[in-house]
Amino acid sequence: MNALSRTVAVGCAGAAVLAITGCGGPTTKQDPAVQPQGLAAVDPCTLLTPDELKSFGFNGPGEPETTISSEPGCSFSGRPLTVTFYKNQEKTVEAYSHQKNWSKFDRLQIDGRAAASATSESGKAARICSAMFDAGGGVILVDVSEFLDQGLDECAEAVKVAQVIAPRMPR
């Protein structure tokens, strides 16, 4: 084997090793047809349009809520109600139904999906109700709270908001 052949062989072998290990070569581009699945691409701060926020009496822009890492969310102030949207890619309405902290957990359907309206023991006193529905392999939660007690039904309001956003969410 002459020197030129040996150089070409070593160069090809080195290129093959780099290609196999993914080192040193250009990265492959992700197929543009591949989109994030389920709730991964859902931004809780954009679940309602600005007009929808206004119609419910909520003010934008929302404030990101990161207290629970598995439930990223977004809060909107308003009078007499405030709302916080959460998404959880790991649980469903069924999984939430087994939690022991509910003082009320009413199963229902929203946009043909498993859904519920629920109040926790602590939320009852604070006038907070959660509407939730299955979406994208996980769940969207809509927490509505009433500023002072003005006799509103937080659960009915949470369900109304959930009914608006559910048709736009992935199945």
mmCIF file with all atom_site columns, C-alpha atoms in Angstrom:
data_model
loop_
_atom_site.group_PDB
_atom_site.id
_atom_site.type_symbol
_atom_site.label_atom_id
_atom_site.label_alt_id
_atom_site.label_comp_id
_atom_site.label_asym_id
_atom_site.label_entity_id
_atom_site.label_seq_id
_atom_site.pdbx_PDB_ins_code
_atom_site.Cartn_x
_atom_site.Cartn_y
_atom_site.Cartn_z
_atom_site.occupancy
_atom_site.B_iso_or_equiv
_atom_site.pdbx_formal_charge
_atom_site.auth_seq_id
_atom_site.auth_comp_id
_atom_site.auth_asym_id
_atom_site.auth_atom_id
_atom_site.pdbx_PDB_model_num
ATOM 1   C CA . MET A 1 1   ? 0.000   0.000  0.000  1.00 0.00 ? 1   MET A CA 1
ATOM 2   C CA . ASN A 1 2   ? 1.519   3.319  -0.979 1.00 0.00 ? 2   ASN A CA 1
ATOM 3   C CA . ALA A 1 3   ? 1.549   6.426  1.194  1.00 0.00 ? 3   ALA A CA 1
ATOM 4   C CA . LEU A 1 4   ? -1.323  8.092  -0.679 1.00 0.00 ? 4   LEU A CA 1
ATOM 5   C CA . SER A 1 5   ? -3.568  5.028  -0.347 1.00 0.00 ? 5   SER A CA 1
ATOM 6   C CA . ARG A 1 6   ? -2.744  4.694  3.344  1.00 0.00 ? 6   ARG A CA 1
ATOM 7   C CA . THR A 1 7   ? -3.554  8.412  3.943  1.00 0.00 ? 7   THR A CA 1
ATOM 8   C CA . VAL A 1 8   ? -6.874  8.084  2.118  1.00 0.00 ? 8   VAL A CA 1
ATOM 9   C CA . ALA A 1 9   ? -7.730  4.890  4.053  1.00 0.00 ? 9   ALA A CA 1
ATOM 10  C CA . VAL A 1 10  ? -6.878  6.468  7.423  1.00 0.00 ? 10  VAL A CA 1
ATOM 11  C CA . GLY A 1 11  ? -8.839  9.618  6.510  1.00 0.00 ? 11  GLY A CA 1
ATOM 12  C CA . CYS A 1 12  ? -11.888 7.573  5.500  1.00 0.00 ? 12  CYS A CA 1
ATOM 13  C CA . ALA A 1 13  ? -11.697 5.468  8.639  1.00 0.00 ? 13  ALA A CA 1
ATOM 14  C CA . GLY A 1 14  ? -11.432 8.596  10.789 1.00 0.00 ? 14  GLY A CA 1
ATOM 15  C CA . ALA A 1 15  ? -14.390 10.184 9.022  1.00 0.00 ? 15  ALA A CA 1
ATOM 16  C CA . ALA A 1 16  ? -16.418 7.001  9.526  1.00 0.00 ? 16  ALA A CA 1
ATOM 17  C CA . VAL A 1 17  ? -15.635 6.955  13.245 1.00 0.00 ? 17  VAL A CA 1
ATOM 18  C CA . LEU A 1 18  ? -16.628 10.616 13.583 1.00 0.00 ? 18  LEU A CA 1
ATOM 19  C CA . ALA A 1 19  ? -19.858 10.029 11.675 1.00 0.00 ? 19  ALA A CA 1
ATOM 20  C CA . ILE A 1 20  ? -20.741 7.003  13.808 1.00 0.00 ? 20  ILE A CA 1
ATOM 21  C CA . THR A 1 21  ? -20.047 8.725  17.123 1.00 0.00 ? 21  THR A CA 1
ATOM 22  C CA . GLY A 1 22  ? -21.520 12.029 16.039 1.00 0.00 ? 22  GLY A CA 1
ATOM 23  C CA . CYS A 1 23  ? -18.367 13.921 16.967 1.00 0.00 ? 23  CYS A CA 1
ATOM 24  C CA . GLY A 1 24  ? -16.801 16.617 14.896 1.00 0.00 ? 24  GLY A CA 1
ATOM 25  C CA . GLY A 1 25  ? -19.281 16.540 12.030 1.00 0.00 ? 25  GLY A CA 1
ATOM 26  C CA . PRO A 1 26  ? -22.210 18.750 11.313 1.00 0.00 ? 26  PRO A CA 1
ATOM 27  C CA . THR A 1 27  ? -25.332 18.030 13.321 1.00 0.00 ? 27  THR A CA 1
ATOM 28  C CA . THR A 1 28  ? -28.342 16.644 11.530 1.00 0.00 ? 28  THR A CA 1
ATOM 29  C CA . LYS A 1 29  ? -31.361 18.885 11.346 1.00 0.00 ? 29  LYS A CA 1
ATOM 30  C CA . GLN A 1 30  ? -34.612 17.733 12.892 1.00 0.00 ? 30  GLN A CA 1
ATOM 31  C CA . ASP A 1 31  ? -37.301 16.850 10.403 1.00 0.00 ? 31  ASP A CA 1
ATOM 32  C CA . PRO A 1 32  ? -39.551 19.936 10.174 1.00 0.00 ? 32  PRO A CA 1
ATOM 33  C CA . ALA A 1 33  ? -42.581 17.627 10.082 1.00 0.00 ? 33  ALA A CA 1
ATOM 34  C CA . VAL A 1 34  ? -41.737 16.434 13.618 1.00 0.00 ? 34  VAL A CA 1
ATOM 35  C CA . GLN A 1 35  ? -43.616 18.638 16.073 1.00 0.00 ? 35  GLN A CA 1
ATOM 36  C CA . PRO A 1 36  ? -43.632 18.472 19.868 1.00 0.00 ? 36  PRO A CA 1
ATOM 37  C CA . GLN A 1 37  ? -46.223 15.957 20.980 1.00 0.00 ? 37  GLN A CA 1
ATOM 38  C CA . GLY A 1 38  ? -49.053 16.417 23.412 1.00 0.00 ? 38  GLY A CA 1
ATOM 39  C CA . LEU A 1 39  ? -48.855 19.393 25.717 1.00 0.00 ? 39  LEU A CA 1
ATOM 40  C CA . ALA A 1 40  ? -45.150 20.074 25.178 1.00 0.00 ? 40  ALA A CA 1
ATOM 41  C CA . ALA A 1 41  ? -45.836 22.980 22.811 1.00 0.00 ? 41  ALA A CA 1
ATOM 42  C CA . VAL A 1 42  ? -48.759 24.405 24.829 1.00 0.00 ? 42  VAL A CA 1
ATOM 43  C CA . ASP A 1 43  ? -47.963 27.715 26.535 1.00 0.00 ? 43  ASP A CA 1
ATOM 44  C CA . PRO A 1 44  ? -50.294 28.307 29.518 1.00 0.00 ? 44  PRO A CA 1
ATOM 45  C CA . CYS A 1 45  ? -49.917 32.075 29.013 1.00 0.00 ? 45  CYS A CA 1
ATOM 46  C CA . THR A 1 46  ? -51.541 31.890 25.568 1.00 0.00 ? 46  THR A CA 1
ATOM 47  C CA . LEU A 1 47  ? -54.540 29.648 26.235 1.00 0.00 ? 47  LEU A CA 1
ATOM 48  C CA . LEU A 1 48  ? -56.954 32.576 25.942 1.00 0.00 ? 48  LEU A CA 1
ATOM 49  C CA . THR A 1 49  ? -56.772 35.288 23.312 1.00 0.00 ? 49  THR A CA 1
ATOM 50  C CA . PRO A 1 50  ? -56.568 38.912 24.493 1.00 0.00 ? 50  PRO A CA 1
ATOM 51  C CA . ASP A 1 51  ? -60.260 39.378 23.615 1.00 0.00 ? 51  ASP A CA 1
ATOM 52  C CA . GLU A 1 52  ? -61.218 36.243 25.572 1.00 0.00 ? 52  GLU A CA 1
ATOM 53  C CA . LEU A 1 53  ? -59.211 37.404 28.583 1.00 0.00 ? 53  LEU A CA 1
ATOM 54  C CA . LYS A 1 54  ? -61.036 40.715 28.474 1.00 0.00 ? 54  LYS A CA 1
ATOM 55  C CA . SER A 1 55  ? -64.454 39.063 28.108 1.00 0.00 ? 55  SER A CA 1
ATOM 56  C CA . PHE A 1 56  ? -63.848 37.079 31.320 1.00 0.00 ? 56  PHE A CA 1
ATOM 57  C CA . GLY A 1 57  ? -62.527 40.156 33.131 1.00 0.00 ? 57  GLY A CA 1
ATOM 58  C CA . PHE A 1 58  ? -58.903 38.997 33.275 1.00 0.00 ? 58  PHE A CA 1
ATOM 59  C CA . ASN A 1 59  ? -55.949 41.306 32.655 1.00 0.00 ? 59  ASN A CA 1
ATOM 60  C CA . GLY A 1 60  ? -52.894 40.387 30.602 1.00 0.00 ? 60  GLY A CA 1
ATOM 61  C CA . PRO A 1 61  ? -50.160 39.710 30.191 1.00 0.00 ? 61  PRO A CA 1
ATOM 62  C CA . GLY A 1 62  ? -50.036 36.675 32.415 1.00 0.00 ? 62  GLY A CA 1
ATOM 63  C CA . GLU A 1 63  ? -47.435 35.959 35.049 1.00 0.00 ? 63  GLU A CA 1
ATOM 64  C CA . PRO A 1 64  ? -45.608 32.626 34.649 1.00 0.00 ? 64  PRO A CA 1
ATOM 65  C CA . GLU A 1 65  ? -46.234 30.245 37.549 1.00 0.00 ? 65  GLU A CA 1
ATOM 66  C CA . THR A 1 66  ? -43.337 27.879 38.275 1.00 0.00 ? 66  THR A CA 1
ATOM 67  C CA . THR A 1 67  ? -44.008 26.745 41.842 1.00 0.00 ? 67  THR A CA 1
ATOM 68  C CA . ILE A 1 68  ? -44.513 23.117 40.776 1.00 0.00 ? 68  ILE A CA 1
ATOM 69  C CA . SER A 1 69  ? -42.040 22.087 38.061 1.00 0.00 ? 69  SER A CA 1
ATOM 70  C CA . SER A 1 70  ? -44.320 19.351 36.696 1.00 0.00 ? 70  SER A CA 1
ATOM 71  C CA . GLU A 1 71  ? -47.171 21.877 36.378 1.00 0.00 ? 71  GLU A CA 1
ATOM 72  C CA . PRO A 1 72  ? -45.980 25.006 34.604 1.00 0.00 ? 72  PRO A CA 1
ATOM 73  C CA . GLY A 1 73  ? -48.655 27.651 34.611 1.00 0.00 ? 73  GLY A CA 1
ATOM 74  C CA . CYS A 1 74  ? -49.649 31.237 34.055 1.00 0.00 ? 74  CYS A CA 1
ATOM 75  C CA . SER A 1 75  ? -51.748 33.559 36.246 1.00 0.00 ? 75  SER A CA 1
ATOM 76  C CA . PHE A 1 76  ? -53.988 36.421 35.184 1.00 0.00 ? 76  PHE A CA 1
ATOM 77  C CA . SER A 1 77  ? -55.403 38.966 37.588 1.00 0.00 ? 77  SER A CA 1
ATOM 78  C CA . GLY A 1 78  ? -58.888 40.343 37.357 1.00 0.00 ? 78  GLY A CA 1
ATOM 79  C CA . ARG A 1 79  ? -61.881 41.555 39.296 1.00 0.00 ? 79  ARG A CA 1
ATOM 80  C CA . PRO A 1 80  ? -63.836 39.882 40.714 1.00 0.00 ? 80  PRO A CA 1
ATOM 81  C CA . LEU A 1 81  ? -62.099 36.696 39.489 1.00 0.00 ? 81  LEU A CA 1
ATOM 82  C CA . THR A 1 82  ? -58.515 35.649 38.826 1.00 0.00 ? 82  THR A CA 1
ATOM 83  C CA . VAL A 1 83  ? -57.406 32.617 36.832 1.00 0.00 ? 83  VAL A CA 1
ATOM 84  C CA . THR A 1 84  ? -54.331 30.418 36.716 1.00 0.00 ? 84  THR A CA 1
ATOM 85  C CA . PHE A 1 85  ? -53.788 27.888 33.940 1.00 0.00 ? 85  PHE A CA 1
ATOM 86  C CA . TYR A 1 86  ? -51.595 24.838 34.472 1.00 0.00 ? 86  TYR A CA 1
ATOM 87  C CA . LYS A 1 87  ? -50.575 21.946 32.283 1.00 0.00 ? 87  LYS A CA 1
ATOM 88  C CA . ASN A 1 88  ? -49.400 18.576 33.544 1.00 0.00 ? 88  ASN A CA 1
ATOM 89  C CA . GLN A 1 89  ? -48.014 16.149 30.991 1.00 0.00 ? 89  GLN A CA 1
ATOM 90  C CA . GLU A 1 90  ? -47.791 13.284 33.497 1.00 0.00 ? 90  GLU A CA 1
ATOM 91  C CA . LYS A 1 91  ? -51.304 13.121 34.965 1.00 0.00 ? 91  LYS A CA 1
ATOM 92  C CA . THR A 1 92  ? -54.875 12.886 33.720 1.00 0.00 ? 92  THR A CA 1
ATOM 93  C CA . VAL A 1 93  ? -58.229 13.772 35.231 1.00 0.00 ? 93  VAL A CA 1
ATOM 94  C CA . GLU A 1 94  ? -58.451 10.168 36.429 1.00 0.00 ? 94  GLU A CA 1
ATOM 95  C CA . ALA A 1 95  ? -55.130 10.483 38.264 1.00 0.00 ? 95  ALA A CA 1
ATOM 96  C CA . TYR A 1 96  ? -56.267 13.697 39.953 1.00 0.00 ? 96  TYR A CA 1
ATOM 97  C CA . SER A 1 97  ? -59.522 12.031 41.029 1.00 0.00 ? 97  SER A CA 1
ATOM 98  C CA . HIS A 1 98  ? -57.564 9.733  43.367 1.00 0.00 ? 98  HIS A CA 1
ATOM 99  C CA . GLN A 1 99  ? -56.028 12.570 45.377 1.00 0.00 ? 99  GLN A CA 1
ATOM 100 C CA . LYS A 1 100 ? -57.379 12.694 48.918 1.00 0.00 ? 100 LYS A CA 1
ATOM 101 C CA . ASN A 1 101 ? -57.449 16.488 49.316 1.00 0.00 ? 101 ASN A CA 1
ATOM 102 C CA . TRP A 1 102 ? -60.699 17.133 47.403 1.00 0.00 ? 102 TRP A CA 1
ATOM 103 C CA . SER A 1 103 ? -63.750 18.341 49.303 1.00 0.00 ? 103 SER A CA 1
ATOM 104 C CA . LYS A 1 104 ? -65.652 18.107 46.006 1.00 0.00 ? 104 LYS A CA 1
ATOM 105 C CA . PHE A 1 105 ? -64.752 16.298 42.763 1.00 0.00 ? 105 PHE A CA 1
ATOM 106 C CA . ASP A 1 106 ? -67.515 16.312 40.142 1.00 0.00 ? 106 ASP A CA 1
ATOM 107 C CA . ARG A 1 107 ? -66.784 14.381 36.954 1.00 0.00 ? 107 ARG A CA 1
ATOM 108 C CA . LEU A 1 108 ? -68.046 15.869 33.703 1.00 0.00 ? 108 LEU A CA 1
ATOM 109 C CA . GLN A 1 109 ? -67.272 16.156 29.988 1.00 0.00 ? 109 GLN A CA 1
ATOM 110 C CA . ILE A 1 110 ? -65.751 19.176 28.277 1.00 0.00 ? 110 ILE A CA 1
ATOM 111 C CA . ASP A 1 111 ? -65.408 19.060 24.502 1.00 0.00 ? 111 ASP A CA 1
ATOM 112 C CA . GLY A 1 112 ? -66.028 15.298 24.608 1.00 0.00 ? 112 GLY A CA 1
ATOM 113 C CA . ARG A 1 113 ? -63.102 14.787 27.007 1.00 0.00 ? 113 ARG A CA 1
ATOM 114 C CA . ALA A 1 114 ? -62.877 13.456 30.534 1.00 0.00 ? 114 ALA A CA 1
ATOM 115 C CA . ALA A 1 115 ? -63.129 16.469 32.810 1.00 0.00 ? 115 ALA A CA 1
ATOM 116 C CA . ALA A 1 116 ? -63.933 17.506 36.351 1.00 0.00 ? 116 ALA A CA 1
ATOM 117 C CA . SER A 1 117 ? -64.758 20.434 38.535 1.00 0.00 ? 117 SER A CA 1
ATOM 118 C CA . ALA A 1 118 ? -63.018 20.185 41.891 1.00 0.00 ? 118 ALA A CA 1
ATOM 119 C CA . THR A 1 119 ? -62.420 22.062 45.111 1.00 0.00 ? 119 THR A CA 1
ATOM 120 C CA . SER A 1 120 ? -59.790 21.163 47.665 1.00 0.00 ? 120 SER A CA 1
ATOM 121 C CA . GLU A 1 121 ? -60.334 21.563 51.398 1.00 0.00 ? 121 GLU A CA 1
ATOM 122 C CA . SER A 1 122 ? -58.047 24.607 51.488 1.00 0.00 ? 122 SER A CA 1
ATOM 123 C CA . GLY A 1 123 ? -59.453 25.963 48.227 1.00 0.00 ? 123 GLY A CA 1
ATOM 124 C CA . LYS A 1 124 ? -62.984 25.868 49.585 1.00 0.00 ? 124 LYS A CA 1
ATOM 125 C CA . ALA A 1 125 ? -62.168 28.452 52.230 1.00 0.00 ? 125 ALA A CA 1
ATOM 126 C CA . ALA A 1 126 ? -60.130 30.507 49.768 1.00 0.00 ? 126 ALA A CA 1
ATOM 127 C CA . ARG A 1 127 ? -62.932 30.397 47.157 1.00 0.00 ? 127 ARG A CA 1
ATOM 128 C CA . ILE A 1 128 ? -60.809 28.573 44.559 1.00 0.00 ? 128 ILE A CA 1
ATOM 129 C CA . CYS A 1 129 ? -62.170 25.977 42.157 1.00 0.00 ? 129 CYS A CA 1
ATOM 130 C CA . SER A 1 130 ? -60.352 23.920 39.526 1.00 0.00 ? 130 SER A CA 1
ATOM 131 C CA . ALA A 1 131 ? -61.810 22.799 36.235 1.00 0.00 ? 131 ALA A CA 1
ATOM 132 C CA . MET A 1 132 ? -59.652 20.225 34.476 1.00 0.00 ? 132 MET A CA 1
ATOM 133 C CA . PHE A 1 133 ? -59.819 18.254 31.265 1.00 0.00 ? 133 PHE A CA 1
ATOM 134 C CA . ASP A 1 134 ? -57.679 15.679 29.516 1.00 0.00 ? 134 ASP A CA 1
ATOM 135 C CA . ALA A 1 135 ? -55.545 17.036 26.683 1.00 0.00 ? 135 ALA A CA 1
ATOM 136 C CA . GLY A 1 136 ? -52.541 15.791 24.748 1.00 0.00 ? 136 GLY A CA 1
ATOM 137 C CA . GLY A 1 137 ? -51.905 12.799 27.009 1.00 0.00 ? 137 GLY A CA 1
ATOM 138 C CA . GLY A 1 138 ? -51.997 14.990 30.105 1.00 0.00 ? 138 GLY A CA 1
ATOM 139 C CA . VAL A 1 139 ? -54.328 17.502 31.688 1.00 0.00 ? 139 VAL A CA 1
ATOM 140 C CA . ILE A 1 140 ? -55.070 21.222 31.555 1.00 0.00 ? 140 ILE A CA 1
ATOM 141 C CA . LEU A 1 141 ? -56.156 22.791 34.855 1.00 0.00 ? 141 LEU A CA 1
ATOM 142 C CA . VAL A 1 142 ? -58.051 26.064 35.140 1.00 0.00 ? 142 VAL A CA 1
ATOM 143 C CA . ASP A 1 143 ? -58.020 27.469 38.681 1.00 0.00 ? 143 ASP A CA 1
ATOM 144 C CA . VAL A 1 144 ? -60.466 30.305 39.241 1.00 0.00 ? 144 VAL A CA 1
ATOM 145 C CA . SER A 1 145 ? -60.570 32.270 42.473 1.00 0.00 ? 145 SER A CA 1
ATOM 146 C CA . GLU A 1 146 ? -62.941 34.973 43.585 1.00 0.00 ? 146 GLU A CA 1
ATOM 147 C CA . PHE A 1 147 ? -61.634 38.218 45.054 1.00 0.00 ? 147 PHE A CA 1
ATOM 148 C CA . LEU A 1 148 ? -63.656 38.612 48.210 1.00 0.00 ? 148 LEU A CA 1
ATOM 149 C CA . ASP A 1 149 ? -66.960 36.789 48.401 1.00 0.00 ? 149 ASP A CA 1
ATOM 150 C CA . GLN A 1 150 ? -69.302 38.281 45.863 1.00 0.00 ? 150 GLN A CA 1
ATOM 151 C CA . GLY A 1 151 ? -71.555 35.246 45.640 1.00 0.00 ? 151 GLY A CA 1
ATOM 152 C CA . LEU A 1 152 ? -70.109 33.944 42.360 1.00 0.00 ? 152 LEU A CA 1
ATOM 153 C CA . ASP A 1 153 ? -69.758 30.267 41.545 1.00 0.00 ? 153 ASP A CA 1
ATOM 154 C CA . GLU A 1 154 ? -66.012 29.794 40.943 1.00 0.00 ? 154 GLU A CA 1
ATOM 155 C CA . CYS A 1 155 ? -66.549 26.277 39.649 1.00 0.00 ? 155 CYS A CA 1
ATOM 156 C CA . ALA A 1 156 ? -69.087 27.378 37.037 1.00 0.00 ? 156 ALA A CA 1
ATOM 157 C CA . GLU A 1 157 ? -66.715 30.134 35.919 1.00 0.00 ? 157 GLU A CA 1
ATOM 158 C CA . ALA A 1 158 ? -63.755 27.730 35.720 1.00 0.00 ? 158 ALA A CA 1
ATOM 159 C CA . VAL A 1 159 ? -65.822 25.341 33.574 1.00 0.00 ? 159 VAL A CA 1
ATOM 160 C CA . LYS A 1 160 ? -66.838 28.220 31.254 1.00 0.00 ? 160 LYS A CA 1
ATOM 161 C CA . VAL A 1 161 ? -63.178 29.121 30.704 1.00 0.00 ? 161 VAL A CA 1
ATOM 162 C CA . ALA A 1 162 ? -62.234 25.456 30.165 1.00 0.00 ? 162 ALA A CA 1
ATOM 163 C CA . GLN A 1 163 ? -65.003 25.107 27.571 1.00 0.00 ? 163 GLN A CA 1
ATOM 164 C CA . VAL A 1 164 ? -63.507 27.979 25.578 1.00 0.00 ? 164 VAL A CA 1
ATOM 165 C CA . ILE A 1 165 ? -59.947 26.619 25.469 1.00 0.00 ? 165 ILE A CA 1
ATOM 166 C CA . ALA A 1 166 ? -60.585 22.840 25.242 1.00 0.00 ? 166 ALA A CA 1
ATOM 167 C CA . PRO A 1 167 ? -61.429 22.723 21.509 1.00 0.00 ? 167 PRO A CA 1
ATOM 168 C CA . ARG A 1 168 ? -57.998 24.210 20.717 1.00 0.00 ? 168 ARG A CA 1
ATOM 169 C CA . MET A 1 169 ? -56.036 21.725 22.806 1.00 0.00 ? 169 MET A CA 1
ATOM 170 C CA . PRO A 1 170 ? -54.461 18.542 21.431 1.00 0.00 ? 170 PRO A CA 1
ATOM 171 C CA . ARG A 1 171 ? -56.386 15.353 22.000 1.00 0.00 ? 171 ARG A CA 1
#
